[in-house]
Tab-separated table of C-alpha atoms in Angstrom:
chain	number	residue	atom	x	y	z
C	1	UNK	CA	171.018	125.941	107.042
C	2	UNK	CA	168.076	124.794	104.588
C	3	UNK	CA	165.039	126.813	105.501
C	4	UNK	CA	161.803	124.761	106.484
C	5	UNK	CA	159.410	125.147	102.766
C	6	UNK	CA	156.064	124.012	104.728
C	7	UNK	CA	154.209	124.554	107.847
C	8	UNK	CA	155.081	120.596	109.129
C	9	UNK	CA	155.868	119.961	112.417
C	10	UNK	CA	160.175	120.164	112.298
C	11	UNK	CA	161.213	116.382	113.727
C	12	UNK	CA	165.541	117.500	113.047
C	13	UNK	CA	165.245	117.557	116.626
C	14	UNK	CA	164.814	114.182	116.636
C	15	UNK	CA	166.622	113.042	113.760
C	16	UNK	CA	169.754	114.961	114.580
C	17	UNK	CA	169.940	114.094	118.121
C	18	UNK	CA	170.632	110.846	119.847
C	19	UNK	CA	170.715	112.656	123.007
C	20	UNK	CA	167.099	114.695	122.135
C	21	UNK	CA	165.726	111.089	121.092
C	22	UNK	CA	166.443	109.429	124.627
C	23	UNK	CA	165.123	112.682	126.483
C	24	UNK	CA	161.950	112.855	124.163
C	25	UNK	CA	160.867	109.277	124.597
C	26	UNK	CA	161.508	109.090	128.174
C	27	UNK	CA	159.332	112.298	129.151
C	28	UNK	CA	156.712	110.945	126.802
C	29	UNK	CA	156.992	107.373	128.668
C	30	UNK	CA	156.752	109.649	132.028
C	31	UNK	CA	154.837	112.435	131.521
C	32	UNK	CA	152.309	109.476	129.980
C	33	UNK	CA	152.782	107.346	133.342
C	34	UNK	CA	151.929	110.236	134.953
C	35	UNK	CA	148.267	111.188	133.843
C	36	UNK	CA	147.476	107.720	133.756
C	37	UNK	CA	148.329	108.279	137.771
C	38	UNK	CA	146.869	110.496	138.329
C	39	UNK	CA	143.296	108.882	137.170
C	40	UNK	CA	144.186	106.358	139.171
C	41	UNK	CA	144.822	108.402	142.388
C	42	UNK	CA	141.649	110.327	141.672
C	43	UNK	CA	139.938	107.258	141.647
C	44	UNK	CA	141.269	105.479	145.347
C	45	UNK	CA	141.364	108.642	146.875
C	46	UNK	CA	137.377	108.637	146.266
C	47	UNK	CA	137.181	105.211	146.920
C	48	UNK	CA	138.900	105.384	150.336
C	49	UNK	CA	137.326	108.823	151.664
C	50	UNK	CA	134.260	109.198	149.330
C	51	UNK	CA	134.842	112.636	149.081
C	52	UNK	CA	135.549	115.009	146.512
C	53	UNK	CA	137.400	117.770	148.517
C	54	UNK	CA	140.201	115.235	149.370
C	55	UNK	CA	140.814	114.651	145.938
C	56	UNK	CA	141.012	118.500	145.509
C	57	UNK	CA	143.619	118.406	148.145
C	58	UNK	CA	146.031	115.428	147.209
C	59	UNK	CA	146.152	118.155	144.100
C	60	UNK	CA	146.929	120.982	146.350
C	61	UNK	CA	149.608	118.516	148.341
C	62	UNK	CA	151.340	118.002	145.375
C	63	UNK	CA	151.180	121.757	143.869
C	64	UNK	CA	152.939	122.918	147.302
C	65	UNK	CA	156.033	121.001	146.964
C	66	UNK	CA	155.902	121.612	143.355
C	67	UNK	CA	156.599	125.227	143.602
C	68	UNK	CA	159.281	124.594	146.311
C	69	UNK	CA	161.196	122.159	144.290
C	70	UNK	CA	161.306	124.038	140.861
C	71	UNK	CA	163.062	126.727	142.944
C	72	UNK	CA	165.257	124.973	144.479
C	73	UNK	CA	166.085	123.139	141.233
C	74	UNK	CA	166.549	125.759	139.358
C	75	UNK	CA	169.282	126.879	141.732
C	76	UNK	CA	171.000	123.249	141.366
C	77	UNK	CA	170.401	123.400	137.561
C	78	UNK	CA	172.891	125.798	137.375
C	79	UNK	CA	175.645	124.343	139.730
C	80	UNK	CA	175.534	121.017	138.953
C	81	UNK	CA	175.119	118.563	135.718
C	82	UNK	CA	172.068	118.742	134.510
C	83	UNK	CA	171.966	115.011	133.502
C	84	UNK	CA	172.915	113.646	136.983
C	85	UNK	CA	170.274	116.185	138.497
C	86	UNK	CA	167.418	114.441	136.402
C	87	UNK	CA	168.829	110.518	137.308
C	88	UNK	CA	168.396	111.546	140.467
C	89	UNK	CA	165.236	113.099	140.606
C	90	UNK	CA	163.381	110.486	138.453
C	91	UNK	CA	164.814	107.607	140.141
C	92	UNK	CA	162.953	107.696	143.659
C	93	UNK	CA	159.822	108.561	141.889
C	94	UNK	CA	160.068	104.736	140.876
C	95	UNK	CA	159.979	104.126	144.604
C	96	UNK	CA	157.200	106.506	144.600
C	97	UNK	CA	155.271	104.255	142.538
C	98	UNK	CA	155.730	100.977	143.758
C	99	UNK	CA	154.819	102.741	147.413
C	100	UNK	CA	151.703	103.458	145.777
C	101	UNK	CA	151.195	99.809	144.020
C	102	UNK	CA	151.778	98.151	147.697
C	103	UNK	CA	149.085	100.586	148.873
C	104	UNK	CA	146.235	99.903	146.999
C	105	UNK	CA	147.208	95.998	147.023
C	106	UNK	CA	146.991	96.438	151.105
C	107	UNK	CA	143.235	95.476	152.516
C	108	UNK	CA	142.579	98.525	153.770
C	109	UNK	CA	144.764	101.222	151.726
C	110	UNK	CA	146.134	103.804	153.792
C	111	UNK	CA	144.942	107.395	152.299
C	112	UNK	CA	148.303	109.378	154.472
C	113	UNK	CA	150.170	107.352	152.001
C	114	UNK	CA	148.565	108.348	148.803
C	115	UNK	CA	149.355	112.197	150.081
C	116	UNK	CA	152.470	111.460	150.706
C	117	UNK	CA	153.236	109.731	147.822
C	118	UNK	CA	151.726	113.189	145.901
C	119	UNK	CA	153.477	115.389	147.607
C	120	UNK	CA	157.036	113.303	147.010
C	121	UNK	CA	155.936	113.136	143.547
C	122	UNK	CA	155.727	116.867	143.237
C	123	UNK	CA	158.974	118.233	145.018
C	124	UNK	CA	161.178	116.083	142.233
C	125	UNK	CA	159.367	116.609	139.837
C	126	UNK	CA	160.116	120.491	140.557
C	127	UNK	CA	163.705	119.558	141.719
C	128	UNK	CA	164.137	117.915	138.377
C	129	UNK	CA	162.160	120.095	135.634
C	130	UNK	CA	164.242	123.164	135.693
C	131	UNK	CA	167.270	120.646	134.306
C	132	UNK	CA	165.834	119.371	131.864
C	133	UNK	CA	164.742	122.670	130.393
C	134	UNK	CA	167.818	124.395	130.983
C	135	UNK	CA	169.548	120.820	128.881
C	136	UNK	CA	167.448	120.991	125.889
C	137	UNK	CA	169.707	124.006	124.613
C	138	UNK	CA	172.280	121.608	124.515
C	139	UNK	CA	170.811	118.507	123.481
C	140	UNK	CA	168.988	120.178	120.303
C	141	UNK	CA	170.443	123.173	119.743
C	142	UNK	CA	169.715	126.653	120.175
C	143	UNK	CA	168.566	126.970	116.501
C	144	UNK	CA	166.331	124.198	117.416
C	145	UNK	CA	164.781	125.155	120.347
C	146	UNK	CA	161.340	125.869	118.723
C	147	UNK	CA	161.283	122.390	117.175
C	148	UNK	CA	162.254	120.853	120.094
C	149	UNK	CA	159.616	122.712	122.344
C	150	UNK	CA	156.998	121.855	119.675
C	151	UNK	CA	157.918	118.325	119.591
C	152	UNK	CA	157.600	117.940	123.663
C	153	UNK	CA	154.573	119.902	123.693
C	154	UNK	CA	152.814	117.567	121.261
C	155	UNK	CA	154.129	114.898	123.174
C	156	UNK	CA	152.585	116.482	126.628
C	157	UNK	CA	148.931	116.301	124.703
C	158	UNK	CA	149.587	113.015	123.554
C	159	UNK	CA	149.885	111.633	126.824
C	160	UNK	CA	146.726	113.910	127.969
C	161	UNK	CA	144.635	111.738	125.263
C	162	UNK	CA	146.655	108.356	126.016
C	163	UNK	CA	147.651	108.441	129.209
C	164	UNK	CA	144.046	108.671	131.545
C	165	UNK	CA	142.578	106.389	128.732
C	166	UNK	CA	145.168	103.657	129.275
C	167	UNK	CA	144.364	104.010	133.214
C	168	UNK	CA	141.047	103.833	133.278
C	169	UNK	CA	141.161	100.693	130.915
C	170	UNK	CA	144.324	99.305	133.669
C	171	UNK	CA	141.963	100.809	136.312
C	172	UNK	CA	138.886	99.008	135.259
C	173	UNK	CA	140.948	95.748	134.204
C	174	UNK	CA	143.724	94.543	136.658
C	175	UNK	CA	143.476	97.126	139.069
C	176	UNK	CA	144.919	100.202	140.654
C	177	UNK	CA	147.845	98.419	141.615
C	178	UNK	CA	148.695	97.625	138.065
C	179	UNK	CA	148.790	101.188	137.280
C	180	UNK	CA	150.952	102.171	139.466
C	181	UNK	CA	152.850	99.680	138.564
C	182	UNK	CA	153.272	100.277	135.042
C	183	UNK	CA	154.285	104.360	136.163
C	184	UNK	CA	157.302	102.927	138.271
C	185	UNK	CA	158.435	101.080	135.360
C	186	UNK	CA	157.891	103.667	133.234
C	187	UNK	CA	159.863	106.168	135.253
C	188	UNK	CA	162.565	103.239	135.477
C	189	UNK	CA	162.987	103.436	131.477
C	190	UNK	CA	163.188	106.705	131.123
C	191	UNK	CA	166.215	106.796	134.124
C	192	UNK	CA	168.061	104.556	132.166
C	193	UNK	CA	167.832	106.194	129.067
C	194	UNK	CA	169.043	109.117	130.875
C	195	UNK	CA	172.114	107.083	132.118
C	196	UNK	CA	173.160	107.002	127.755
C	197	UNK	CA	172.891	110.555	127.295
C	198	UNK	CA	176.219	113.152	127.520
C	199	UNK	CA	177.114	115.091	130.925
C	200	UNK	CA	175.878	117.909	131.149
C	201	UNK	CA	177.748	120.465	133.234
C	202	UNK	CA	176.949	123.841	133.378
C	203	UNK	CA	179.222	126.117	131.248
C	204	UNK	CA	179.710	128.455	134.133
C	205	UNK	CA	178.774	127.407	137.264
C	206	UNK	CA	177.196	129.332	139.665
C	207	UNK	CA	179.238	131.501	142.224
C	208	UNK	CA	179.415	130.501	145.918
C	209	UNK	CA	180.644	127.241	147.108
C	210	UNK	CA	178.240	126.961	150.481
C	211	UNK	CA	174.872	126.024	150.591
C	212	UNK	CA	173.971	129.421	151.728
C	213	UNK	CA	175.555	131.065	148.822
C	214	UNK	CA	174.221	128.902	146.565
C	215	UNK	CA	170.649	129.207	147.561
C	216	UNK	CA	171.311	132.450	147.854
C	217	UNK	CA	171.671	133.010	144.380
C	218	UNK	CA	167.867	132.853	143.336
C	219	UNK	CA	168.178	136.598	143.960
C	220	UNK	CA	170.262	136.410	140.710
C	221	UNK	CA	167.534	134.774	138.341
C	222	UNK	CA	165.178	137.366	139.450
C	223	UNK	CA	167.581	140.410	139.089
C	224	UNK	CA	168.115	139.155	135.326
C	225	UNK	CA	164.386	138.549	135.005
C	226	UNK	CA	163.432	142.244	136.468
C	227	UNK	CA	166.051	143.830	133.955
C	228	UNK	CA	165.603	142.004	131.082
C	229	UNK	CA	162.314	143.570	130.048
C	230	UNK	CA	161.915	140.667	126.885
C	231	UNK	CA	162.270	137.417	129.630
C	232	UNK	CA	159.580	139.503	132.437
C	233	UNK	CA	156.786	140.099	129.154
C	234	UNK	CA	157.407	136.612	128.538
C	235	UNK	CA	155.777	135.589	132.113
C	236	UNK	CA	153.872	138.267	132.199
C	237	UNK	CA	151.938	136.986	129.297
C	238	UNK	CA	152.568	133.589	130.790
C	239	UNK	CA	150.178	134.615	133.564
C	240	UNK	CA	147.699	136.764	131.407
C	241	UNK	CA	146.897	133.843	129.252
C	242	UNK	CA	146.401	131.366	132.002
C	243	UNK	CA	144.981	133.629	135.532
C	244	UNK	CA	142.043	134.702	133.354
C	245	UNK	CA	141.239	131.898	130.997
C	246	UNK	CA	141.178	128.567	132.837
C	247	UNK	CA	137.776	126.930	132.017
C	248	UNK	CA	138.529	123.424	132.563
C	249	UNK	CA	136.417	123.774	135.962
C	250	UNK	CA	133.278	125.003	134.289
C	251	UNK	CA	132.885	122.148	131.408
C	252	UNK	CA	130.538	119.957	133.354
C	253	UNK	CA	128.018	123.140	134.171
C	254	UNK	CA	128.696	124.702	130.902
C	255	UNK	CA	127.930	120.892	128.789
C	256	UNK	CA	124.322	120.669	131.704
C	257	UNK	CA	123.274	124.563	131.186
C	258	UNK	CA	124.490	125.987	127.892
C	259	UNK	CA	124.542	123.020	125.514
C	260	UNK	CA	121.955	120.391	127.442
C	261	UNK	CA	124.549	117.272	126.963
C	262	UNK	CA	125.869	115.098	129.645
C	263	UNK	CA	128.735	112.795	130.122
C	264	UNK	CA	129.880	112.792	126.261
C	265	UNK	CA	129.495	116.292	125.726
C	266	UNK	CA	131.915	116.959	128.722
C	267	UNK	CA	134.298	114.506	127.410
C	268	UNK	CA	133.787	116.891	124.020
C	269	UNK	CA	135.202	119.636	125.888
C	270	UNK	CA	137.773	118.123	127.236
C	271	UNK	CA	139.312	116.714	124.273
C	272	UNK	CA	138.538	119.485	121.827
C	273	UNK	CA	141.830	121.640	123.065
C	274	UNK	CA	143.968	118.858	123.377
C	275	UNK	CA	142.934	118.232	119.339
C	276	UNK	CA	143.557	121.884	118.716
C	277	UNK	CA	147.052	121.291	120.205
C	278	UNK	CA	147.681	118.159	118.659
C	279	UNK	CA	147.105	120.028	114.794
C	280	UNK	CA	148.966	123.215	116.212
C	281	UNK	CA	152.228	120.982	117.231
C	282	UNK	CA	151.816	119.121	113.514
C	283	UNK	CA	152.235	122.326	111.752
C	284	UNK	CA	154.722	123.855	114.122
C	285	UNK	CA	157.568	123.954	111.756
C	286	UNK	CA	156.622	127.803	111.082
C	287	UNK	CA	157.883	128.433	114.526
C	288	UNK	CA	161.366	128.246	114.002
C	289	UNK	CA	161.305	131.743	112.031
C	290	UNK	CA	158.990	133.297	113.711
C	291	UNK	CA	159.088	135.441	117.754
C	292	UNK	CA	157.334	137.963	119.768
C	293	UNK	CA	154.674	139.187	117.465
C	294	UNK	CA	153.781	135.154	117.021
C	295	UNK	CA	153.326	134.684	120.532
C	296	UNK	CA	151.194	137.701	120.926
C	297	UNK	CA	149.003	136.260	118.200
C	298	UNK	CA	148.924	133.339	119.553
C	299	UNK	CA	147.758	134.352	123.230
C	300	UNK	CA	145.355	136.846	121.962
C	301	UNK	CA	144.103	133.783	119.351
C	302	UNK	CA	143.483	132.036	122.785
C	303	UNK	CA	141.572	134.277	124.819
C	304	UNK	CA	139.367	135.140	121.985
C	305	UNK	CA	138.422	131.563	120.749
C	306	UNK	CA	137.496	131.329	124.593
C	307	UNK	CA	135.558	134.385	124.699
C	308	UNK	CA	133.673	132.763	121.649
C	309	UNK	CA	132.826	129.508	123.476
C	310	UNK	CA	131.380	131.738	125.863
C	311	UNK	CA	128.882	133.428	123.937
C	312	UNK	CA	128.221	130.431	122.273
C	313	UNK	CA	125.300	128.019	122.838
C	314	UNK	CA	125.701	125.452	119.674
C	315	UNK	CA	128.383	122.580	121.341
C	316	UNK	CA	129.729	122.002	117.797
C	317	UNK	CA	131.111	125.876	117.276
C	318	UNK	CA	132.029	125.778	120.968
C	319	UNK	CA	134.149	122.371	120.105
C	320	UNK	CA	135.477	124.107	117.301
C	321	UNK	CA	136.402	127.434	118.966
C	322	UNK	CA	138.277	125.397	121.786
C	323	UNK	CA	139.764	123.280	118.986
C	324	UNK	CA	141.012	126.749	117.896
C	325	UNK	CA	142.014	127.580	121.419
C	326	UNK	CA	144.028	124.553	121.648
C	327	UNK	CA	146.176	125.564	118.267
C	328	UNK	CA	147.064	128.615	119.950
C	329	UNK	CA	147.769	127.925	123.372
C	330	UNK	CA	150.327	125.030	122.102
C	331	UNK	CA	151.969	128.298	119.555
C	332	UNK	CA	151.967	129.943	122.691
C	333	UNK	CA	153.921	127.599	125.164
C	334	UNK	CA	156.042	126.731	122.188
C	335	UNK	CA	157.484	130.200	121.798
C	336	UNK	CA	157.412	131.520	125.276
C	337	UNK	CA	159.951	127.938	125.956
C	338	UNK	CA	161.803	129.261	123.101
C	339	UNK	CA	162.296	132.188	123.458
C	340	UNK	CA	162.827	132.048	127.662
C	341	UNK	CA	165.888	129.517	126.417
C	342	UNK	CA	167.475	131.708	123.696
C	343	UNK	CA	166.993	134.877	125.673
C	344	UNK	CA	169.087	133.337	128.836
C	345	UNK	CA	172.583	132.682	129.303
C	346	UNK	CA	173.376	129.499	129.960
C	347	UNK	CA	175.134	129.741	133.759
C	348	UNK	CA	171.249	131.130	134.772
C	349	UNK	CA	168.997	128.954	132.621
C	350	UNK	CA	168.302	126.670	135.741
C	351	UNK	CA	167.200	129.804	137.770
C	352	UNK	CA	164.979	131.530	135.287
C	353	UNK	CA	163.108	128.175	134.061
C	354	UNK	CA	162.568	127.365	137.790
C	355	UNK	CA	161.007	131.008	138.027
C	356	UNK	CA	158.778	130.616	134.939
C	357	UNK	CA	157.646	126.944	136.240
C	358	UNK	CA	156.712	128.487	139.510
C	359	UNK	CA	154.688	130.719	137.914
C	360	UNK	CA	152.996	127.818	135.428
C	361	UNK	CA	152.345	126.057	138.613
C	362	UNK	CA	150.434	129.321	140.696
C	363	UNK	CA	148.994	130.720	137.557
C	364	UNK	CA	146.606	128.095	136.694
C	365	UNK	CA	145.984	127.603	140.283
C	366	UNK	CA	144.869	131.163	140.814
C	367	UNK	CA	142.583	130.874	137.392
C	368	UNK	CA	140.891	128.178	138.566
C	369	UNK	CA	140.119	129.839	141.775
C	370	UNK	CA	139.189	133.124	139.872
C	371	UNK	CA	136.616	131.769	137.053
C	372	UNK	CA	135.089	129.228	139.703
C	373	UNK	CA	134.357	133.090	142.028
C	374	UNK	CA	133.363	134.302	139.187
C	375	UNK	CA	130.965	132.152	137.212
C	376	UNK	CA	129.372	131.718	140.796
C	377	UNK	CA	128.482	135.417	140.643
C	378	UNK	CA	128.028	135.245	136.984
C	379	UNK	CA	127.329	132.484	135.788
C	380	UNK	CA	129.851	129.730	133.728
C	381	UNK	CA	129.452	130.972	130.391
C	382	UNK	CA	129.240	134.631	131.447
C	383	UNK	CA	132.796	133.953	133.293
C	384	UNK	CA	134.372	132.458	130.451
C	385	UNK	CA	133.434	135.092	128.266
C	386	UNK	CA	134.640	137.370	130.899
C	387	UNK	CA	138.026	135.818	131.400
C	388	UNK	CA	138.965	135.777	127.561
C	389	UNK	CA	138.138	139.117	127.015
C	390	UNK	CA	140.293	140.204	130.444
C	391	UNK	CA	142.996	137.699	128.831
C	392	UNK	CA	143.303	139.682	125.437
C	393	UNK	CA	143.533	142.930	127.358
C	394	UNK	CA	146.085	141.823	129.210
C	395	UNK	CA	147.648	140.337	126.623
C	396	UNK	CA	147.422	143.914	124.957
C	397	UNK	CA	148.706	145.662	127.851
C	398	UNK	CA	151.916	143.606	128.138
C	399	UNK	CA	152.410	143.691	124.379
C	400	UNK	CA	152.792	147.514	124.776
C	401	UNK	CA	154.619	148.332	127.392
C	402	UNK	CA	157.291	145.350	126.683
C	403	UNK	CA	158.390	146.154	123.192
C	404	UNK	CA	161.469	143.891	123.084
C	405	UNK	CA	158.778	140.976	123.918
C	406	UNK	CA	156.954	142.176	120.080
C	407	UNK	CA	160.558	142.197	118.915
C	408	UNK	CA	162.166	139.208	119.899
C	409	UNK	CA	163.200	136.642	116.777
C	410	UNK	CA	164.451	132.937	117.295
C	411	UNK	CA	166.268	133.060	113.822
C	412	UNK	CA	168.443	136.718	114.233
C	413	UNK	CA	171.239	134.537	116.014
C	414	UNK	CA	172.509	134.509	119.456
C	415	UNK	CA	171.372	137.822	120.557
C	416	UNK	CA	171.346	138.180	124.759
C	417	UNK	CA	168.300	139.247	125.892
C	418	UNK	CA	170.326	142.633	127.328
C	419	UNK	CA	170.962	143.284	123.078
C	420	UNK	CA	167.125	142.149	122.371
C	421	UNK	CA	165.651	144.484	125.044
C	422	UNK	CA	168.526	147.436	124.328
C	423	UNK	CA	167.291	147.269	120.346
C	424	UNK	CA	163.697	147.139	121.080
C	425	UNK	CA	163.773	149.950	123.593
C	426	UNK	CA	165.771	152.240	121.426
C	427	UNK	CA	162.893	151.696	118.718
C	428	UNK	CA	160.206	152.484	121.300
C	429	UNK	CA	162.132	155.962	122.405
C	430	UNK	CA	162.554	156.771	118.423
C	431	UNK	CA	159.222	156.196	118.143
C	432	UNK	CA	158.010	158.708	121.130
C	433	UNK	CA	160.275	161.020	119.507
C	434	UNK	CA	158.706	161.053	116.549
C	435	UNK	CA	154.787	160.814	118.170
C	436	UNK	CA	156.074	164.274	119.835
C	437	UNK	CA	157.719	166.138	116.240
C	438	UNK	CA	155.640	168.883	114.946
């Protein structure tokens, strides 16, 4: 296999793959369709009620189910085919849409709908997403799985820039209905294109034939999760990088107080990690060669840049330090998929993605709820500062104590994660042996 000779983003994925190529342009089509939604449910929501809180809670009434379906999803990614899992999953959510089209085209849109709407939205989108993670293994290849995680990261902060930009413009144009609209057919696309790509059965199914059994099973995915000391660092610095360091909330008071800009300096904020992301996921070929002491790096890259925008009070080194932040937090979530995929045997890859989405879904949650606490005792730029430096200790502490998580490589073959942790551990006790030597 030729070895990548630059640091360019690795597209084999995609030019090896007819399978990858559907998958890849269909989650862009959604996950675009999606954000621009999402705008647009933002914006009726306050329309209707006039509120701000109910906007926070059509997001809360779609995290709920969100966290339900991803486990129960990840429990039917591993018993049934993963391809006729995500047909139908994505199909309804094209009912979804056009429920939400006929609503705002109603005189007097009904605002139950909208929530229910969300929360359908979010239970198959969690019943879905642990198949199609546990599938790209198979559609690009386990020597590809860096490249391919790059490849639908980039394409995730693509649709961040394109997708609330085309809704606003549909928004502001033909109206709300039209968005929606264009999200149903959008969703509609990407089920067909799912209906041309291979079955994909689960090599071994399983065990247990009732519902109860099956269900049942979950147990299993965290059993292998609690042993496997390289998969638990790998959400453990999931959560370190996001509890601590979520300062999405605090843009608006941190472009008023620390850099004196309005409007356009909080769109500055908002689009300098998605930027940063953007260049990291462009010069992501790197990843395929590289593991655990990368993704450390790359978190601890993260929370500092973020303890850097806290301290600073110039908005064009706080642009760039988020810029920064960006780069590394797209390394990050490009080696943690990785790795997660490689280190997990196939017959439990449904169980252990649904765990590690779970915990993507409560992390950030619990972030935002922590730096809002905390820059209301502090101060915003005190409690970013705060959070990245809590973030890279964290990110310390789990480094140490999971040395298989340092260890782990994406190019030293097909390695279990029992082999990866068994290596790394016996290097840690021969290295206490030798702290203790006279």
């Amino acid at each position: 296999m030729p070895r990548l000779s630059g640091l360019a983003m690795d597209v084999r994925p995609l030019r090896e793959s007819r399978d990858f190529r559907l998958l890849y342009a269909g989650f862009l089509g959604a996950m675009t369709g999606t954000l621009m939604t999402s705008v647009a449910v933002a914006v009726q929501v306050y329309e209707v009620t006039g509120s701000s809180l109910h906007i926070g809670l059509v997001s809360l009434a779609r995290a709920l189910p969100l966290v339900v379906g991803v486990l129960v999803g990840g429990v039917l990614a591993d018993r049934f085919d993963r391809r006729t899992l995500m047909v139908a999953t994505r199909l309804p959510l094209v009912l979804v849409a056009a429920a939400l089209a006929v609503n705002a085209l109603a005189p007097e849109p009904r605002l139950w709908v909208i929530y229910a709407a969300t929360a359908a939205t979010g239970l198959l989108a969690g019943l879905g997403g642990p198949a199609m993670l546990a599938a790209i293994p198979a559609l690009a290849g386990t020597e590809r799985l860096a490249a391919a995680g790059a490849l639908l990261s980039g394409s995730t902060q693509l649709a961040a820039l394109g997708g609330p930009a085309l809704g606003g413009a549909l928004i502001a144009g033909p109206g709300l209905a039209a968005c929606y609209a264009v999200d149903a057919a959008g969703f509609l696309v990407f089920t067909a294109a799912l209906f041309f790509v291979k079955p994909l059965p689960v090599a071994t199914a399983a065990p247990g034939k009732g519902v109860r059994q099956a269900f049942g099973s979950l147990a299993e995915g965290l059993r292998f999760v609690r042993r496997h000391r390289m998969i638990l660092g790998l959400l453990l610095v999931d959560a370190a990088a996001m509890v601590f360091t979520m300062p999405q909330a605090l843009y608006p008071a941190l472009a008023d107080e620390r850099f004196g800009g309005g409007p356009a300096a909080v769109g500055l904020l908002y689009a300098a990690p998605a930027f940063g992301a953007l260049v990291g996921a462009a010069t992501s070929g790197w990843t395929a060669r590289a593991g655990g002491h990368a993704l450390v790096g790359a978190v601890l890259l993260w929370g500092a840049a973020l303890t850097g925008v806290g301290l600073s009070s110039w908005l064009p080194l706080a642009l760039a330090l988020l810029a920064l932040a960006g780069f590394g937090d797209l390394i990050s979530e490009t080696l943690r998929s990785a790795l997660l995929q490689h280190g997990t045997p196939d017959e439990l890859r449904g169980r252990v993605s649904s765990l590690w989405m779970a915990q993507a879904t409560v992390s950030p949650a619990l972030g935002n709820a922590a730096v809002g606490l905390l820059a209301e005792l502090t101060g915003p730029a005190a409690a970013v500062t705060v959070g990245g430096l809590v973030c890279v200790a964290a990110t310390l502490a789990v480094a140490a104590a999971f040395p298989s998580l340092r260890t782990a490589r994406l190019g030293s073959g097909k390695a279990s994660a029992r082999e990866s942790d068994s290596r790394a551990e016996a290097a840690h006790s021969r290295e206490e042996e030798a702290d203790v030597r006279p």
